[in-house]
mmCIF file with all atom_site columns, C-alpha atoms in Angstrom:
data_model
loop_
_atom_site.group_PDB
_atom_site.id
_atom_site.type_symbol
_atom_site.label_atom_id
_atom_site.label_alt_id
_atom_site.label_comp_id
_atom_site.label_asym_id
_atom_site.label_entity_id
_atom_site.label_seq_id
_atom_site.pdbx_PDB_ins_code
_atom_site.Cartn_x
_atom_site.Cartn_y
_atom_site.Cartn_z
_atom_site.occupancy
_atom_site.B_iso_or_equiv
_atom_site.pdbx_formal_charge
_atom_site.auth_seq_id
_atom_site.auth_comp_id
_atom_site.auth_asym_id
_atom_site.auth_atom_id
_atom_site.pdbx_PDB_model_num
ATOM 1   C CA . UNK A 1 1   ? 244.650 -200.153 134.635 1.00 0.00 ? 1   UNK A CA 1
ATOM 2   C CA . UNK A 1 2   ? 242.234 -202.651 133.084 1.00 0.00 ? 2   UNK A CA 1
ATOM 3   C CA . UNK A 1 3   ? 240.051 -204.575 135.532 1.00 0.00 ? 3   UNK A CA 1
ATOM 4   C CA . UNK A 1 4   ? 241.389 -207.721 133.866 1.00 0.00 ? 4   UNK A CA 1
ATOM 5   C CA . UNK A 1 5   ? 244.683 -207.175 135.677 1.00 0.00 ? 5   UNK A CA 1
ATOM 6   C CA . UNK A 1 6   ? 243.353 -206.192 139.109 1.00 0.00 ? 6   UNK A CA 1
ATOM 7   C CA . UNK A 1 7   ? 243.101 -208.474 142.119 1.00 0.00 ? 7   UNK A CA 1
ATOM 8   C CA . UNK A 1 8   ? 240.920 -208.127 145.179 1.00 0.00 ? 8   UNK A CA 1
ATOM 9   C CA . UNK A 1 9   ? 242.166 -207.342 148.654 1.00 0.00 ? 9   UNK A CA 1
ATOM 10  C CA . UNK A 1 10  ? 240.750 -210.713 149.701 1.00 0.00 ? 10  UNK A CA 1
ATOM 11  C CA . UNK A 1 11  ? 243.199 -212.480 147.386 1.00 0.00 ? 11  UNK A CA 1
ATOM 12  C CA . UNK A 1 12  ? 246.112 -210.593 148.956 1.00 0.00 ? 12  UNK A CA 1
ATOM 13  C CA . UNK A 1 13  ? 244.930 -211.506 152.456 1.00 0.00 ? 13  UNK A CA 1
ATOM 14  C CA . UNK A 1 14  ? 244.399 -215.152 151.506 1.00 0.00 ? 14  UNK A CA 1
ATOM 15  C CA . UNK A 1 15  ? 247.865 -215.419 149.972 1.00 0.00 ? 15  UNK A CA 1
ATOM 16  C CA . UNK A 1 16  ? 249.432 -213.766 153.014 1.00 0.00 ? 16  UNK A CA 1
ATOM 17  C CA . UNK A 1 17  ? 247.707 -216.304 155.270 1.00 0.00 ? 17  UNK A CA 1
ATOM 18  C CA . UNK A 1 18  ? 249.007 -219.200 153.149 1.00 0.00 ? 18  UNK A CA 1
ATOM 19  C CA . UNK A 1 19  ? 252.533 -217.814 153.209 1.00 0.00 ? 19  UNK A CA 1
ATOM 20  C CA . UNK A 1 20  ? 252.357 -217.337 156.960 1.00 0.00 ? 20  UNK A CA 1
ATOM 21  C CA . UNK A 1 21  ? 251.206 -220.911 157.491 1.00 0.00 ? 21  UNK A CA 1
ATOM 22  C CA . UNK A 1 22  ? 253.936 -222.262 155.207 1.00 0.00 ? 22  UNK A CA 1
ATOM 23  C CA . UNK A 1 23  ? 256.583 -220.183 156.973 1.00 0.00 ? 23  UNK A CA 1
ATOM 24  C CA . UNK A 1 24  ? 255.444 -221.476 160.367 1.00 0.00 ? 24  UNK A CA 1
ATOM 25  C CA . UNK A 1 25  ? 255.587 -225.070 159.135 1.00 0.00 ? 25  UNK A CA 1
ATOM 26  C CA . UNK A 1 26  ? 259.060 -224.698 157.590 1.00 0.00 ? 26  UNK A CA 1
ATOM 27  C CA . UNK A 1 27  ? 260.424 -223.094 160.756 1.00 0.00 ? 27  UNK A CA 1
ATOM 28  C CA . UNK A 1 28  ? 258.877 -225.864 162.871 1.00 0.00 ? 28  UNK A CA 1
ATOM 29  C CA . UNK A 1 29  ? 260.555 -228.515 160.702 1.00 0.00 ? 29  UNK A CA 1
ATOM 30  C CA . UNK A 1 30  ? 263.895 -226.709 160.840 1.00 0.00 ? 30  UNK A CA 1
ATOM 31  C CA . UNK A 1 31  ? 264.010 -225.912 157.112 1.00 0.00 ? 31  UNK A CA 1
ATOM 32  C CA . UNK A 1 32  ? 264.086 -222.167 157.795 1.00 0.00 ? 32  UNK A CA 1
ATOM 33  C CA . UNK A 1 33  ? 265.438 -220.115 160.648 1.00 0.00 ? 33  UNK A CA 1
ATOM 34  C CA . UNK A 1 34  ? 263.024 -217.837 162.450 1.00 0.00 ? 34  UNK A CA 1
ATOM 35  C CA . UNK A 1 35  ? 264.654 -214.790 160.889 1.00 0.00 ? 35  UNK A CA 1
ATOM 36  C CA . UNK A 1 36  ? 265.128 -216.135 157.339 1.00 0.00 ? 36  UNK A CA 1
ATOM 37  C CA . UNK A 1 37  ? 262.002 -214.603 155.814 1.00 0.00 ? 37  UNK A CA 1
ATOM 38  C CA . UNK A 1 38  ? 262.581 -211.276 157.549 1.00 0.00 ? 38  UNK A CA 1
ATOM 39  C CA . UNK A 1 39  ? 266.098 -211.193 156.109 1.00 0.00 ? 39  UNK A CA 1
ATOM 40  C CA . UNK A 1 40  ? 264.792 -211.733 152.590 1.00 0.00 ? 40  UNK A CA 1
ATOM 41  C CA . UNK A 1 41  ? 262.084 -209.103 153.016 1.00 0.00 ? 41  UNK A CA 1
ATOM 42  C CA . UNK A 1 42  ? 264.591 -206.614 154.372 1.00 0.00 ? 42  UNK A CA 1
ATOM 43  C CA . UNK A 1 43  ? 266.779 -207.229 151.310 1.00 0.00 ? 43  UNK A CA 1
ATOM 44  C CA . UNK A 1 44  ? 263.936 -206.249 148.972 1.00 0.00 ? 44  UNK A CA 1
ATOM 45  C CA . UNK A 1 45  ? 263.024 -203.264 151.119 1.00 0.00 ? 45  UNK A CA 1
ATOM 46  C CA . UNK A 1 46  ? 266.525 -201.813 151.374 1.00 0.00 ? 46  UNK A CA 1
ATOM 47  C CA . UNK A 1 47  ? 268.889 -203.353 148.783 1.00 0.00 ? 47  UNK A CA 1
ATOM 48  C CA . UNK A 1 48  ? 267.060 -204.600 145.688 1.00 0.00 ? 48  UNK A CA 1
ATOM 49  C CA . UNK A 1 49  ? 264.038 -202.692 144.460 1.00 0.00 ? 49  UNK A CA 1
ATOM 50  C CA . UNK A 1 50  ? 262.569 -200.052 142.139 1.00 0.00 ? 50  UNK A CA 1
ATOM 51  C CA . UNK A 1 51  ? 264.511 -197.321 143.924 1.00 0.00 ? 51  UNK A CA 1
ATOM 52  C CA . UNK A 1 52  ? 267.596 -198.708 142.174 1.00 0.00 ? 52  UNK A CA 1
ATOM 53  C CA . UNK A 1 53  ? 265.944 -198.592 138.771 1.00 0.00 ? 53  UNK A CA 1
ATOM 54  C CA . UNK A 1 54  ? 264.740 -195.053 139.427 1.00 0.00 ? 54  UNK A CA 1
ATOM 55  C CA . UNK A 1 55  ? 268.279 -193.963 140.214 1.00 0.00 ? 55  UNK A CA 1
ATOM 56  C CA . UNK A 1 56  ? 269.553 -195.574 137.013 1.00 0.00 ? 56  UNK A CA 1
ATOM 57  C CA . UNK A 1 57  ? 266.869 -193.889 134.903 1.00 0.00 ? 57  UNK A CA 1
ATOM 58  C CA . UNK A 1 58  ? 267.509 -190.505 136.522 1.00 0.00 ? 58  UNK A CA 1
ATOM 59  C CA . UNK A 1 59  ? 271.216 -190.762 135.706 1.00 0.00 ? 59  UNK A CA 1
ATOM 60  C CA . UNK A 1 60  ? 270.364 -191.719 132.109 1.00 0.00 ? 60  UNK A CA 1
ATOM 61  C CA . UNK A 1 61  ? 268.094 -188.678 131.812 1.00 0.00 ? 61  UNK A CA 1
ATOM 62  C CA . UNK A 1 62  ? 270.715 -186.356 133.246 1.00 0.00 ? 62  UNK A CA 1
ATOM 63  C CA . UNK A 1 63  ? 273.695 -187.780 131.333 1.00 0.00 ? 63  UNK A CA 1
ATOM 64  C CA . UNK A 1 64  ? 273.173 -188.732 127.647 1.00 0.00 ? 64  UNK A CA 1
ATOM 65  C CA . UNK A 1 65  ? 276.583 -190.429 127.506 1.00 0.00 ? 65  UNK A CA 1
ATOM 66  C CA . UNK A 1 66  ? 275.641 -192.623 130.453 1.00 0.00 ? 66  UNK A CA 1
ATOM 67  C CA . UNK A 1 67  ? 272.301 -193.426 128.796 1.00 0.00 ? 67  UNK A CA 1
ATOM 68  C CA . UNK A 1 68  ? 274.116 -194.690 125.719 1.00 0.00 ? 68  UNK A CA 1
ATOM 69  C CA . UNK A 1 69  ? 276.450 -196.802 127.845 1.00 0.00 ? 69  UNK A CA 1
ATOM 70  C CA . UNK A 1 70  ? 273.417 -198.188 129.667 1.00 0.00 ? 70  UNK A CA 1
ATOM 71  C CA . UNK A 1 71  ? 271.846 -199.260 126.388 1.00 0.00 ? 71  UNK A CA 1
ATOM 72  C CA . UNK A 1 72  ? 275.100 -200.644 124.967 1.00 0.00 ? 72  UNK A CA 1
ATOM 73  C CA . UNK A 1 73  ? 276.250 -202.589 128.042 1.00 0.00 ? 73  UNK A CA 1
ATOM 74  C CA . UNK A 1 74  ? 273.646 -202.484 130.774 1.00 0.00 ? 74  UNK A CA 1
ATOM 75  C CA . UNK A 1 75  ? 275.507 -204.426 133.517 1.00 0.00 ? 75  UNK A CA 1
ATOM 76  C CA . UNK A 1 76  ? 278.670 -202.370 133.048 1.00 0.00 ? 76  UNK A CA 1
ATOM 77  C CA . UNK A 1 77  ? 276.772 -199.084 133.204 1.00 0.00 ? 77  UNK A CA 1
ATOM 78  C CA . UNK A 1 78  ? 274.883 -200.183 136.305 1.00 0.00 ? 78  UNK A CA 1
ATOM 79  C CA . UNK A 1 79  ? 278.158 -201.084 137.988 1.00 0.00 ? 79  UNK A CA 1
ATOM 80  C CA . UNK A 1 80  ? 279.309 -197.459 137.590 1.00 0.00 ? 80  UNK A CA 1
ATOM 81  C CA . UNK A 1 81  ? 276.781 -196.345 140.197 1.00 0.00 ? 81  UNK A CA 1
ATOM 82  C CA . UNK A 1 82  ? 278.280 -198.326 143.075 1.00 0.00 ? 82  UNK A CA 1
ATOM 83  C CA . UNK A 1 83  ? 275.145 -200.114 144.154 1.00 0.00 ? 83  UNK A CA 1
ATOM 84  C CA . UNK A 1 84  ? 275.239 -202.495 147.131 1.00 0.00 ? 84  UNK A CA 1
ATOM 85  C CA . UNK A 1 85  ? 276.551 -205.999 146.594 1.00 0.00 ? 85  UNK A CA 1
ATOM 86  C CA . UNK A 1 86  ? 273.983 -208.327 145.107 1.00 0.00 ? 86  UNK A CA 1
ATOM 87  C CA . UNK A 1 87  ? 272.820 -206.190 142.193 1.00 0.00 ? 87  UNK A CA 1
ATOM 88  C CA . UNK A 1 88  ? 274.063 -208.883 139.823 1.00 0.00 ? 88  UNK A CA 1
ATOM 89  C CA . UNK A 1 89  ? 272.731 -211.708 141.951 1.00 0.00 ? 89  UNK A CA 1
ATOM 90  C CA . UNK A 1 90  ? 269.394 -213.518 141.714 1.00 0.00 ? 90  UNK A CA 1
ATOM 91  C CA . UNK A 1 91  ? 267.356 -212.366 138.731 1.00 0.00 ? 91  UNK A CA 1
ATOM 92  C CA . UNK A 1 92  ? 269.912 -209.713 137.824 1.00 0.00 ? 92  UNK A CA 1
ATOM 93  C CA . UNK A 1 93  ? 272.734 -211.523 136.082 1.00 0.00 ? 93  UNK A CA 1
ATOM 94  C CA . UNK A 1 94  ? 271.777 -210.506 132.550 1.00 0.00 ? 94  UNK A CA 1
ATOM 95  C CA . UNK A 1 95  ? 269.840 -207.244 132.537 1.00 0.00 ? 95  UNK A CA 1
ATOM 96  C CA . UNK A 1 96  ? 269.272 -205.173 129.417 1.00 0.00 ? 96  UNK A CA 1
ATOM 97  C CA . UNK A 1 97  ? 267.820 -201.671 129.114 1.00 0.00 ? 97  UNK A CA 1
ATOM 98  C CA . UNK A 1 98  ? 265.843 -200.262 126.187 1.00 0.00 ? 98  UNK A CA 1
ATOM 99  C CA . UNK A 1 99  ? 264.807 -196.632 125.792 1.00 0.00 ? 99  UNK A CA 1
ATOM 100 C CA . UNK A 1 100 ? 261.471 -195.100 124.915 1.00 0.00 ? 100 UNK A CA 1
ATOM 101 C CA . UNK A 1 101 ? 261.470 -192.179 122.492 1.00 0.00 ? 101 UNK A CA 1
ATOM 102 C CA . UNK A 1 102 ? 259.083 -190.123 120.423 1.00 0.00 ? 102 UNK A CA 1
ATOM 103 C CA . UNK A 1 103 ? 259.064 -192.866 117.797 1.00 0.00 ? 103 UNK A CA 1
ATOM 104 C CA . UNK A 1 104 ? 259.335 -196.051 119.885 1.00 0.00 ? 104 UNK A CA 1
ATOM 105 C CA . UNK A 1 105 ? 257.510 -197.354 122.949 1.00 0.00 ? 105 UNK A CA 1
ATOM 106 C CA . UNK A 1 106 ? 258.811 -200.459 124.703 1.00 0.00 ? 106 UNK A CA 1
ATOM 107 C CA . UNK A 1 107 ? 256.793 -203.005 126.657 1.00 0.00 ? 107 UNK A CA 1
ATOM 108 C CA . UNK A 1 108 ? 258.311 -205.730 128.847 1.00 0.00 ? 108 UNK A CA 1
ATOM 109 C CA . UNK A 1 109 ? 256.564 -209.054 129.423 1.00 0.00 ? 109 UNK A CA 1
ATOM 110 C CA . UNK A 1 110 ? 257.516 -212.647 130.225 1.00 0.00 ? 110 UNK A CA 1
ATOM 111 C CA . UNK A 1 111 ? 255.658 -215.214 128.148 1.00 0.00 ? 111 UNK A CA 1
ATOM 112 C CA . UNK A 1 112 ? 257.038 -218.207 130.049 1.00 0.00 ? 112 UNK A CA 1
ATOM 113 C CA . UNK A 1 113 ? 256.430 -217.288 133.683 1.00 0.00 ? 113 UNK A CA 1
ATOM 114 C CA . UNK A 1 114 ? 257.511 -214.129 135.515 1.00 0.00 ? 114 UNK A CA 1
ATOM 115 C CA . UNK A 1 115 ? 261.181 -213.443 134.742 1.00 0.00 ? 115 UNK A CA 1
ATOM 116 C CA . UNK A 1 116 ? 261.875 -209.969 136.045 1.00 0.00 ? 116 UNK A CA 1
ATOM 117 C CA . UNK A 1 117 ? 264.923 -207.811 136.881 1.00 0.00 ? 117 UNK A CA 1
ATOM 118 C CA . UNK A 1 118 ? 264.450 -207.903 140.659 1.00 0.00 ? 118 UNK A CA 1
ATOM 119 C CA . UNK A 1 119 ? 267.515 -205.775 141.536 1.00 0.00 ? 119 UNK A CA 1
ATOM 120 C CA . UNK A 1 120 ? 266.174 -202.760 139.627 1.00 0.00 ? 120 UNK A CA 1
ATOM 121 C CA . UNK A 1 121 ? 262.396 -203.282 139.806 1.00 0.00 ? 121 UNK A CA 1
ATOM 122 C CA . UNK A 1 122 ? 261.824 -205.263 142.987 1.00 0.00 ? 122 UNK A CA 1
ATOM 123 C CA . UNK A 1 123 ? 259.326 -208.115 143.084 1.00 0.00 ? 123 UNK A CA 1
ATOM 124 C CA . UNK A 1 124 ? 256.959 -208.505 140.109 1.00 0.00 ? 124 UNK A CA 1
ATOM 125 C CA . UNK A 1 125 ? 253.307 -207.527 140.611 1.00 0.00 ? 125 UNK A CA 1
ATOM 126 C CA . UNK A 1 126 ? 250.536 -210.104 140.355 1.00 0.00 ? 126 UNK A CA 1
ATOM 127 C CA . UNK A 1 127 ? 249.313 -208.906 136.974 1.00 0.00 ? 127 UNK A CA 1
ATOM 128 C CA . UNK A 1 128 ? 252.764 -209.358 135.397 1.00 0.00 ? 128 UNK A CA 1
ATOM 129 C CA . UNK A 1 129 ? 252.368 -213.114 135.981 1.00 0.00 ? 129 UNK A CA 1
ATOM 130 C CA . UNK A 1 130 ? 248.784 -213.191 134.724 1.00 0.00 ? 130 UNK A CA 1
ATOM 131 C CA . UNK A 1 131 ? 248.371 -215.441 131.642 1.00 0.00 ? 131 UNK A CA 1
ATOM 132 C CA . UNK A 1 132 ? 245.963 -212.910 130.140 1.00 0.00 ? 132 UNK A CA 1
ATOM 133 C CA . UNK A 1 133 ? 248.500 -210.088 130.355 1.00 0.00 ? 133 UNK A CA 1
ATOM 134 C CA . UNK A 1 134 ? 251.323 -212.272 129.071 1.00 0.00 ? 134 UNK A CA 1
ATOM 135 C CA . UNK A 1 135 ? 249.337 -213.511 126.080 1.00 0.00 ? 135 UNK A CA 1
ATOM 136 C CA . UNK A 1 136 ? 247.679 -210.244 125.128 1.00 0.00 ? 136 UNK A CA 1
ATOM 137 C CA . UNK A 1 137 ? 250.901 -208.308 125.601 1.00 0.00 ? 137 UNK A CA 1
ATOM 138 C CA . UNK A 1 138 ? 252.267 -210.240 122.636 1.00 0.00 ? 138 UNK A CA 1
ATOM 139 C CA . UNK A 1 139 ? 249.143 -210.336 120.474 1.00 0.00 ? 139 UNK A CA 1
ATOM 140 C CA . UNK A 1 140 ? 247.772 -206.847 120.989 1.00 0.00 ? 140 UNK A CA 1
ATOM 141 C CA . UNK A 1 141 ? 250.259 -204.668 122.888 1.00 0.00 ? 141 UNK A CA 1
ATOM 142 C CA . UNK A 1 142 ? 248.612 -201.395 121.842 1.00 0.00 ? 142 UNK A CA 1
ATOM 143 C CA . UNK A 1 143 ? 245.277 -202.472 123.289 1.00 0.00 ? 143 UNK A CA 1
ATOM 144 C CA . UNK A 1 144 ? 246.923 -203.593 126.536 1.00 0.00 ? 144 UNK A CA 1
ATOM 145 C CA . UNK A 1 145 ? 248.849 -200.340 126.830 1.00 0.00 ? 145 UNK A CA 1
ATOM 146 C CA . UNK A 1 146 ? 245.663 -198.352 126.241 1.00 0.00 ? 146 UNK A CA 1
ATOM 147 C CA . UNK A 1 147 ? 243.972 -200.260 129.061 1.00 0.00 ? 147 UNK A CA 1
ATOM 148 C CA . UNK A 1 148 ? 246.863 -199.281 131.326 1.00 0.00 ? 148 UNK A CA 1
ATOM 149 C CA . UNK A 1 149 ? 246.290 -195.644 130.373 1.00 0.00 ? 149 UNK A CA 1
ATOM 150 C CA . UNK A 1 150 ? 249.101 -195.430 127.835 1.00 0.00 ? 150 UNK A CA 1
ATOM 151 C CA . UNK A 1 151 ? 247.596 -194.746 124.405 1.00 0.00 ? 151 UNK A CA 1
ATOM 152 C CA . UNK A 1 152 ? 250.254 -195.060 121.703 1.00 0.00 ? 152 UNK A CA 1
ATOM 153 C CA . UNK A 1 153 ? 249.952 -193.004 118.536 1.00 0.00 ? 153 UNK A CA 1
ATOM 154 C CA . UNK A 1 154 ? 249.717 -194.959 115.253 1.00 0.00 ? 154 UNK A CA 1
ATOM 155 C CA . UNK A 1 155 ? 253.042 -193.572 114.050 1.00 0.00 ? 155 UNK A CA 1
ATOM 156 C CA . UNK A 1 156 ? 254.870 -194.779 117.185 1.00 0.00 ? 156 UNK A CA 1
ATOM 157 C CA . UNK A 1 157 ? 256.383 -198.256 116.949 1.00 0.00 ? 157 UNK A CA 1
ATOM 158 C CA . UNK A 1 158 ? 255.639 -200.640 119.829 1.00 0.00 ? 158 UNK A CA 1
ATOM 159 C CA . UNK A 1 159 ? 258.404 -203.099 120.665 1.00 0.00 ? 159 UNK A CA 1
ATOM 160 C CA . UNK A 1 160 ? 257.662 -206.016 122.993 1.00 0.00 ? 160 UNK A CA 1
ATOM 161 C CA . UNK A 1 161 ? 260.572 -207.522 124.912 1.00 0.00 ? 161 UNK A CA 1
ATOM 162 C CA . UNK A 1 162 ? 260.246 -211.006 126.368 1.00 0.00 ? 162 UNK A CA 1
ATOM 163 C CA . UNK A 1 163 ? 262.211 -211.398 129.601 1.00 0.00 ? 163 UNK A CA 1
ATOM 164 C CA . UNK A 1 164 ? 263.731 -214.802 130.267 1.00 0.00 ? 164 UNK A CA 1
ATOM 165 C CA . UNK A 1 165 ? 266.451 -216.505 132.260 1.00 0.00 ? 165 UNK A CA 1
ATOM 166 C CA . UNK A 1 166 ? 268.887 -215.298 129.609 1.00 0.00 ? 166 UNK A CA 1
ATOM 167 C CA . UNK A 1 167 ? 267.915 -211.596 129.516 1.00 0.00 ? 167 UNK A CA 1
ATOM 168 C CA . UNK A 1 168 ? 265.773 -209.538 131.861 1.00 0.00 ? 168 UNK A CA 1
ATOM 169 C CA . UNK A 1 169 ? 264.637 -206.312 130.248 1.00 0.00 ? 169 UNK A CA 1
ATOM 170 C CA . UNK A 1 170 ? 263.683 -202.944 131.689 1.00 0.00 ? 170 UNK A CA 1
ATOM 171 C CA . UNK A 1 171 ? 262.667 -199.655 130.093 1.00 0.00 ? 171 UNK A CA 1
ATOM 172 C CA . UNK A 1 172 ? 264.232 -196.212 130.245 1.00 0.00 ? 172 UNK A CA 1
ATOM 173 C CA . UNK A 1 173 ? 261.049 -194.126 129.981 1.00 0.00 ? 173 UNK A CA 1
ATOM 174 C CA . UNK A 1 174 ? 260.997 -190.748 128.284 1.00 0.00 ? 174 UNK A CA 1
ATOM 175 C CA . UNK A 1 175 ? 261.944 -187.839 130.510 1.00 0.00 ? 175 UNK A CA 1
ATOM 176 C CA . UNK A 1 176 ? 258.910 -185.615 131.080 1.00 0.00 ? 176 UNK A CA 1
ATOM 177 C CA . UNK A 1 177 ? 258.996 -182.049 129.832 1.00 0.00 ? 177 UNK A CA 1
ATOM 178 C CA . UNK A 1 178 ? 259.805 -179.113 132.098 1.00 0.00 ? 178 UNK A CA 1
ATOM 179 C CA . UNK A 1 179 ? 262.084 -181.083 134.411 1.00 0.00 ? 179 UNK A CA 1
ATOM 180 C CA . UNK A 1 180 ? 265.361 -179.472 133.378 1.00 0.00 ? 180 UNK A CA 1
ATOM 181 C CA . UNK A 1 181 ? 265.631 -177.756 136.772 1.00 0.00 ? 181 UNK A CA 1
ATOM 182 C CA . UNK A 1 182 ? 265.367 -180.974 138.770 1.00 0.00 ? 182 UNK A CA 1
ATOM 183 C CA . UNK A 1 183 ? 268.317 -182.751 140.376 1.00 0.00 ? 183 UNK A CA 1
ATOM 184 C CA . UNK A 1 184 ? 268.943 -186.450 139.791 1.00 0.00 ? 184 UNK A CA 1
ATOM 185 C CA . UNK A 1 185 ? 267.474 -187.174 143.207 1.00 0.00 ? 185 UNK A CA 1
ATOM 186 C CA . UNK A 1 186 ? 264.274 -185.303 142.311 1.00 0.00 ? 186 UNK A CA 1
ATOM 187 C CA . UNK A 1 187 ? 264.112 -186.972 138.902 1.00 0.00 ? 187 UNK A CA 1
ATOM 188 C CA . UNK A 1 188 ? 264.367 -190.385 140.540 1.00 0.00 ? 188 UNK A CA 1
ATOM 189 C CA . UNK A 1 189 ? 261.265 -189.561 142.591 1.00 0.00 ? 189 UNK A CA 1
ATOM 190 C CA . UNK A 1 190 ? 259.276 -189.347 139.358 1.00 0.00 ? 190 UNK A CA 1
ATOM 191 C CA . UNK A 1 191 ? 260.124 -192.854 138.153 1.00 0.00 ? 191 UNK A CA 1
ATOM 192 C CA . UNK A 1 192 ? 257.758 -195.725 138.888 1.00 0.00 ? 192 UNK A CA 1
ATOM 193 C CA . UNK A 1 193 ? 258.223 -199.488 138.406 1.00 0.00 ? 193 UNK A CA 1
ATOM 194 C CA . UNK A 1 194 ? 255.342 -199.413 135.929 1.00 0.00 ? 194 UNK A CA 1
ATOM 195 C CA . UNK A 1 195 ? 257.149 -196.819 133.800 1.00 0.00 ? 195 UNK A CA 1
ATOM 196 C CA . UNK A 1 196 ? 260.236 -199.061 133.764 1.00 0.00 ? 196 UNK A CA 1
ATOM 197 C CA . UNK A 1 197 ? 258.027 -201.895 132.502 1.00 0.00 ? 197 UNK A CA 1
ATOM 198 C CA . UNK A 1 198 ? 256.507 -199.747 129.782 1.00 0.00 ? 198 UNK A CA 1
ATOM 199 C CA . UNK A 1 199 ? 252.938 -199.769 131.118 1.00 0.00 ? 199 UNK A CA 1
ATOM 200 C CA . UNK A 1 200 ? 252.992 -196.184 132.413 1.00 0.00 ? 200 UNK A CA 1
ATOM 201 C CA . UNK A 1 201 ? 254.334 -192.784 131.466 1.00 0.00 ? 201 UNK A CA 1
ATOM 202 C CA . UNK A 1 202 ? 256.355 -190.572 133.797 1.00 0.00 ? 202 UNK A CA 1
ATOM 203 C CA . UNK A 1 203 ? 254.567 -187.424 134.878 1.00 0.00 ? 203 UNK A CA 1
ATOM 204 C CA . UNK A 1 204 ? 256.406 -184.322 136.045 1.00 0.00 ? 204 UNK A CA 1
ATOM 205 C CA . UNK A 1 205 ? 253.736 -183.621 138.682 1.00 0.00 ? 205 UNK A CA 1
ATOM 206 C CA . UNK A 1 206 ? 254.747 -186.810 140.500 1.00 0.00 ? 206 UNK A CA 1
ATOM 207 C CA . UNK A 1 207 ? 257.642 -184.892 142.035 1.00 0.00 ? 207 UNK A CA 1
ATOM 208 C CA . UNK A 1 208 ? 257.480 -184.347 145.762 1.00 0.00 ? 208 UNK A CA 1
#
């Protein structure tokens, strides 16, 4: 990943300290309950996160008919997998999937702020909100992808999808070669949030 999109450990620690202080103040004033933040965190650790997106992608790889349904009507196809309640809640009301192929590579950004399909990708990383990434992703997507370690051949079309309050996009990455023997569960282990954003490729050697 380009150094332009990296943040120091000190920034993470400083932000955590600010959040902790704000949480303490809100609890003291009675705005939040003492367990409110823990409940939200638990939701994103166990209910809404990239493990859902990985399961969706693995099913699309294993079942071409499902993949087509996912592209045609993303919410309906997601509902087939019997996810926990809340998949269509905050940040997930209007999700739309697009598929990478040998001729097309998709990149997801948000030019306005940080709209993101939380139920299938979890919380957005810092760099996704970075004005540099958001601006350059539109102007020079091939250069940005190369900096993320995803060189795109000249004959491959790059499509940039701008997530918003109306539609939150995610990518069905290409299935890596030599994975025909893997189960859906094993395939899901290969899928990363970055691949579902279009800034990484899926590697077969990521399997456990």
